[in-house]
Amino acid sequence: MSQKIQGVLRVSQDDPPQFSIKDNSRTGIAIAEGTQNVLQSINILFLTEPGERIMREDYGCGLNDYLFANISDELMTDIQTHIEERVLRYEPRAEITSIQVNQRTNLPSTLHVQVTYALRGSDINQQIEGVLEVNEGRVQVSL
């Protein structure tokens, strides 16, 4: 039962909140499905640091660990291996087909990361790209 107290609507347990899920992004919440869901999941994985999630403390890619490191071939190989291990562990719907980590020639302190993956059980390929600004201390992922 609801009651109005000093101009504020108070909702009791008898009146649970209700949400309207619609396809229109201006009027409701849109829920990702299918390939978009996997893409968002990988994006979240890349931007999450281990220890951020309380019940899954080891979840996350930990790309911030590579910030402020000296850029070398070994560093780029470590990043490739780390991304592949994390996607394999936390996103079983995606199968990595290639990971490329390249240093930008015009921005020597920036690494461009491109991950191409296939959805398991289908012939759908997708790609996600990101930038590690190593000396600036920033990770950006673009879908």
PDB file of C-alpha atoms in Angstrom:
ATOM      1  CA  MET A   1       0.000   0.000   0.000  1.00  0.00           C
ATOM      2  CA  SER A   2       1.381   3.400  -0.944  1.00  0.00           C
ATOM      3  CA  GLN A   3       1.147   6.496   1.129  1.00  0.00           C
ATOM      4  CA  LYS A   4       2.155  10.068   0.409  1.00  0.00           C
ATOM      5  CA  ILE A   5       4.335  11.663   3.059  1.00  0.00           C
ATOM      6  CA  GLN A   6       5.215  15.375   2.771  1.00  0.00           C
ATOM      7  CA  GLY A   7       5.122  15.410  -1.016  1.00  0.00           C
ATOM      8  CA  VAL A   8       7.264  12.291  -1.447  1.00  0.00           C
ATOM      9  CA  LEU A   9       5.731   9.129  -2.803  1.00  0.00           C
ATOM     10  CA  ARG A  10       6.623   6.244  -0.566  1.00  0.00           C
ATOM     11  CA  VAL A  11       6.338   2.737  -1.984  1.00  0.00           C
ATOM     12  CA  SER A  12       5.849  -0.261   0.264  1.00  0.00           C
ATOM     13  CA  GLN A  13       6.748  -3.888  -0.393  1.00  0.00           C
ATOM     14  CA  ASP A  14       3.219  -4.418  -1.672  1.00  0.00           C
ATOM     15  CA  ASP A  15       4.004  -2.101  -4.595  1.00  0.00           C
ATOM     16  CA  PRO A  16       7.263  -3.336  -6.160  1.00  0.00           C
ATOM     17  CA  PRO A  17       8.910  -1.091  -8.743  1.00  0.00           C
ATOM     18  CA  GLN A  18       8.018  -1.812 -12.337  1.00  0.00           C
ATOM     19  CA  PHE A  19      10.215  -1.308 -15.368  1.00  0.00           C
ATOM     20  CA  SER A  20       9.161  -0.985 -18.955  1.00  0.00           C
ATOM     21  CA  ILE A  21      11.520  -2.614 -21.453  1.00  0.00           C
ATOM     22  CA  LYS A  22      11.045  -1.296 -24.958  1.00  0.00           C
ATOM     23  CA  ASP A  23      13.039  -1.308 -28.170  1.00  0.00           C
ATOM     24  CA  ASN A  24      13.075   2.476 -28.368  1.00  0.00           C
ATOM     25  CA  SER A  25      16.228   3.772 -26.667  1.00  0.00           C
ATOM     26  CA  ARG A  26      14.559   7.101 -25.861  1.00  0.00           C
ATOM     27  CA  THR A  27      11.666   5.601 -23.914  1.00  0.00           C
ATOM     28  CA  GLY A  28      12.992   2.481 -22.250  1.00  0.00           C
ATOM     29  CA  ILE A  29      15.850   0.136 -21.535  1.00  0.00           C
ATOM     30  CA  ALA A  30      17.257  -1.844 -24.441  1.00  0.00           C
ATOM     31  CA  ILE A  31      18.707  -5.246 -23.638  1.00  0.00           C
ATOM     32  CA  ALA A  32      21.501  -6.554 -25.835  1.00  0.00           C
ATOM     33  CA  GLU A  33      20.922  -9.891 -27.500  1.00  0.00           C
ATOM     34  CA  GLY A  34      22.932 -12.310 -29.604  1.00  0.00           C
ATOM     35  CA  THR A  35      26.105 -10.961 -31.156  1.00  0.00           C
ATOM     36  CA  GLN A  36      25.703  -7.558 -29.490  1.00  0.00           C
ATOM     37  CA  ASN A  37      25.541  -9.270 -26.091  1.00  0.00           C
ATOM     38  CA  VAL A  38      28.869 -11.036 -26.675  1.00  0.00           C
ATOM     39  CA  LEU A  39      30.457  -7.813 -27.915  1.00  0.00           C
ATOM     40  CA  GLN A  40      29.336  -5.936 -24.799  1.00  0.00           C
ATOM     41  CA  SER A  41      30.527  -8.772 -22.581  1.00  0.00           C
ATOM     42  CA  ILE A  42      34.022  -8.647 -24.094  1.00  0.00           C
ATOM     43  CA  ASN A  43      34.049  -4.858 -23.786  1.00  0.00           C
ATOM     44  CA  ILE A  44      33.210  -5.135 -20.077  1.00  0.00           C
ATOM     45  CA  LEU A  45      35.869  -7.822 -19.639  1.00  0.00           C
ATOM     46  CA  PHE A  46      38.542  -5.579 -21.196  1.00  0.00           C
ATOM     47  CA  LEU A  47      37.619  -2.557 -19.075  1.00  0.00           C
ATOM     48  CA  THR A  48      37.325  -4.437 -15.770  1.00  0.00           C
ATOM     49  CA  GLU A  49      40.289  -4.820 -13.454  1.00  0.00           C
ATOM     50  CA  PRO A  50      40.661  -7.978 -11.348  1.00  0.00           C
ATOM     51  CA  GLY A  51      39.344  -7.237  -7.864  1.00  0.00           C
ATOM     52  CA  GLU A  52      36.560  -4.878  -8.998  1.00  0.00           C
ATOM     53  CA  ARG A  53      33.820  -7.495  -8.768  1.00  0.00           C
ATOM     54  CA  ILE A  54      33.132  -8.681  -5.253  1.00  0.00           C
ATOM     55  CA  MET A  55      31.932 -12.219  -5.966  1.00  0.00           C
ATOM     56  CA  ARG A  56      34.285 -12.740  -8.922  1.00  0.00           C
ATOM     57  CA  GLU A  57      37.499 -11.159  -7.718  1.00  0.00           C
ATOM     58  CA  ASP A  58      39.646 -12.561 -10.514  1.00  0.00           C
ATOM     59  CA  TYR A  59      37.256 -11.434 -13.303  1.00  0.00           C
ATOM     60  CA  GLY A  60      38.688  -8.793 -15.615  1.00  0.00           C
ATOM     61  CA  CYS A  61      41.408  -8.362 -18.176  1.00  0.00           C
ATOM     62  CA  GLY A  62      43.783  -6.263 -16.103  1.00  0.00           C
ATOM     63  CA  LEU A  63      45.003  -4.109 -18.973  1.00  0.00           C
ATOM     64  CA  ASN A  64      45.901  -1.326 -16.545  1.00  0.00           C
ATOM     65  CA  ASP A  65      48.818  -3.505 -15.421  1.00  0.00           C
ATOM     66  CA  TYR A  66      50.521  -2.663 -18.708  1.00  0.00           C
ATOM     67  CA  LEU A  67      50.208   1.092 -18.363  1.00  0.00           C
ATOM     68  CA  PHE A  68      53.466   2.983 -17.809  1.00  0.00           C
ATOM     69  CA  ALA A  69      55.474  -0.036 -19.023  1.00  0.00           C
ATOM     70  CA  ASN A  70      58.256   0.230 -21.569  1.00  0.00           C
ATOM     71  CA  ILE A  71      56.878  -0.679 -24.974  1.00  0.00           C
ATOM     72  CA  SER A  72      58.665  -3.673 -26.456  1.00  0.00           C
ATOM     73  CA  ASP A  73      57.902  -6.753 -28.530  1.00  0.00           C
ATOM     74  CA  GLU A  74      57.785  -8.749 -25.289  1.00  0.00           C
ATOM     75  CA  LEU A  75      55.171  -6.400 -23.814  1.00  0.00           C
ATOM     76  CA  MET A  76      52.988  -6.661 -26.922  1.00  0.00           C
ATOM     77  CA  THR A  77      53.245 -10.472 -26.848  1.00  0.00           C
ATOM     78  CA  ASP A  78      52.324 -10.481 -23.136  1.00  0.00           C
ATOM     79  CA  ILE A  79      49.239  -8.369 -23.865  1.00  0.00           C
ATOM     80  CA  GLN A  80      48.164 -10.719 -26.680  1.00  0.00           C
ATOM     81  CA  THR A  81      48.593 -13.786 -24.469  1.00  0.00           C
ATOM     82  CA  HIS A  82      46.805 -12.168 -21.537  1.00  0.00           C
ATOM     83  CA  ILE A  83      43.804 -11.117 -23.644  1.00  0.00           C
ATOM     84  CA  GLU A  84      43.534 -14.577 -25.192  1.00  0.00           C
ATOM     85  CA  GLU A  85      43.639 -16.294 -21.780  1.00  0.00           C
ATOM     86  CA  ARG A  86      41.007 -13.979 -20.297  1.00  0.00           C
ATOM     87  CA  VAL A  87      38.581 -14.293 -23.208  1.00  0.00           C
ATOM     88  CA  LEU A  88      39.003 -18.073 -23.182  1.00  0.00           C
ATOM     89  CA  ARG A  89      38.274 -18.162 -19.456  1.00  0.00           C
ATOM     90  CA  TYR A  90      35.437 -15.639 -19.148  1.00  0.00           C
ATOM     91  CA  GLU A  91      33.700 -15.513 -22.533  1.00  0.00           C
ATOM     92  CA  PRO A  92      33.145 -19.065 -23.784  1.00  0.00           C
ATOM     93  CA  ARG A  93      30.818 -17.847 -26.561  1.00  0.00           C
ATOM     94  CA  ALA A  94      33.763 -16.236 -28.384  1.00  0.00           C
ATOM     95  CA  GLU A  95      36.638 -18.010 -30.101  1.00  0.00           C
ATOM     96  CA  ILE A  96      39.620 -15.742 -30.765  1.00  0.00           C
ATOM     97  CA  THR A  97      40.804 -15.895 -34.379  1.00  0.00           C
ATOM     98  CA  SER A  98      43.441 -13.155 -34.165  1.00  0.00           C
ATOM     99  CA  ILE A  99      44.871 -10.583 -31.790  1.00  0.00           C
ATOM    100  CA  GLN A 100      47.039  -7.786 -33.089  1.00  0.00           C
ATOM    101  CA  VAL A 101      48.909  -5.368 -30.853  1.00  0.00           C
ATOM    102  CA  ASN A 102      50.789  -2.657 -32.740  1.00  0.00           C
ATOM    103  CA  GLN A 103      52.596   0.481 -31.744  1.00  0.00           C
ATOM    104  CA  ARG A 104      51.311   3.613 -33.437  1.00  0.00           C
ATOM    105  CA  THR A 105      54.042   5.265 -35.502  1.00  0.00           C
ATOM    106  CA  ASN A 106      52.588   8.751 -35.091  1.00  0.00           C
ATOM    107  CA  LEU A 107      51.943   8.183 -31.350  1.00  0.00           C
ATOM    108  CA  PRO A 108      54.904   6.220 -29.969  1.00  0.00           C
ATOM    109  CA  SER A 109      53.386   5.789 -26.497  1.00  0.00           C
ATOM    110  CA  THR A 110      50.136   4.293 -27.823  1.00  0.00           C
ATOM    111  CA  LEU A 111      49.351   0.660 -28.561  1.00  0.00           C
ATOM    112  CA  HIS A 112      46.497  -0.267 -30.889  1.00  0.00           C
ATOM    113  CA  VAL A 113      44.817  -3.563 -29.977  1.00  0.00           C
ATOM    114  CA  GLN A 114      42.534  -5.367 -32.426  1.00  0.00           C
ATOM    115  CA  VAL A 115      40.779  -8.587 -31.442  1.00  0.00           C
ATOM    116  CA  THR A 116      38.898 -10.633 -34.035  1.00  0.00           C
ATOM    117  CA  TYR A 117      36.729 -13.479 -32.839  1.00  0.00           C
ATOM    118  CA  ALA A 118      34.088 -15.881 -34.083  1.00  0.00           C
ATOM    119  CA  LEU A 119      30.946 -16.811 -32.222  1.00  0.00           C
ATOM    120  CA  ARG A 120      31.215 -20.470 -31.304  1.00  0.00           C
ATOM    121  CA  GLY A 121      28.918 -22.667 -33.338  1.00  0.00           C
ATOM    122  CA  SER A 122      28.438 -20.095 -36.090  1.00  0.00           C
ATOM    123  CA  ASP A 123      30.291 -18.430 -38.924  1.00  0.00           C
ATOM    124  CA  ILE A 124      29.759 -14.937 -37.495  1.00  0.00           C
ATOM    125  CA  ASN A 125      32.992 -12.971 -37.056  1.00  0.00           C
ATOM    126  CA  GLN A 126      33.272  -9.779 -35.053  1.00  0.00           C
ATOM    127  CA  GLN A 127      36.005  -7.363 -34.169  1.00  0.00           C
ATOM    128  CA  ILE A 128      36.709  -5.129 -31.197  1.00  0.00           C
ATOM    129  CA  GLU A 129      39.436  -2.513 -31.084  1.00  0.00           C
ATOM    130  CA  GLY A 130      41.067  -0.601 -28.318  1.00  0.00           C
ATOM    131  CA  VAL A 131      43.876   1.751 -27.484  1.00  0.00           C
ATOM    132  CA  LEU A 132      46.345   1.512 -24.631  1.00  0.00           C
ATOM    133  CA  GLU A 133      47.873   4.904 -24.040  1.00  0.00           C
ATOM    134  CA  VAL A 134      50.813   3.465 -22.149  1.00  0.00           C
ATOM    135  CA  ASN A 135      52.460   6.654 -20.913  1.00  0.00           C
ATOM    136  CA  GLU A 136      49.172   8.509 -20.435  1.00  0.00           C
ATOM    137  CA  GLY A 137      47.707   5.772 -18.231  1.00  0.00           C
ATOM    138  CA  ARG A 138      44.479   5.260 -20.167  1.00  0.00           C
ATOM    139  CA  VAL A 139      42.664   2.275 -21.685  1.00  0.00           C
ATOM    140  CA  GLN A 140      39.950   2.856 -24.312  1.00  0.00           C
ATOM    141  CA  VAL A 141      37.863   0.254 -26.113  1.00  0.00           C
ATOM    142  CA  SER A 142      35.786   1.020 -29.185  1.00  0.00           C
ATOM    143  CA  LEU A 143      33.109  -1.310 -30.463  1.00  0.00           C
TER     144      LEU A 143
END
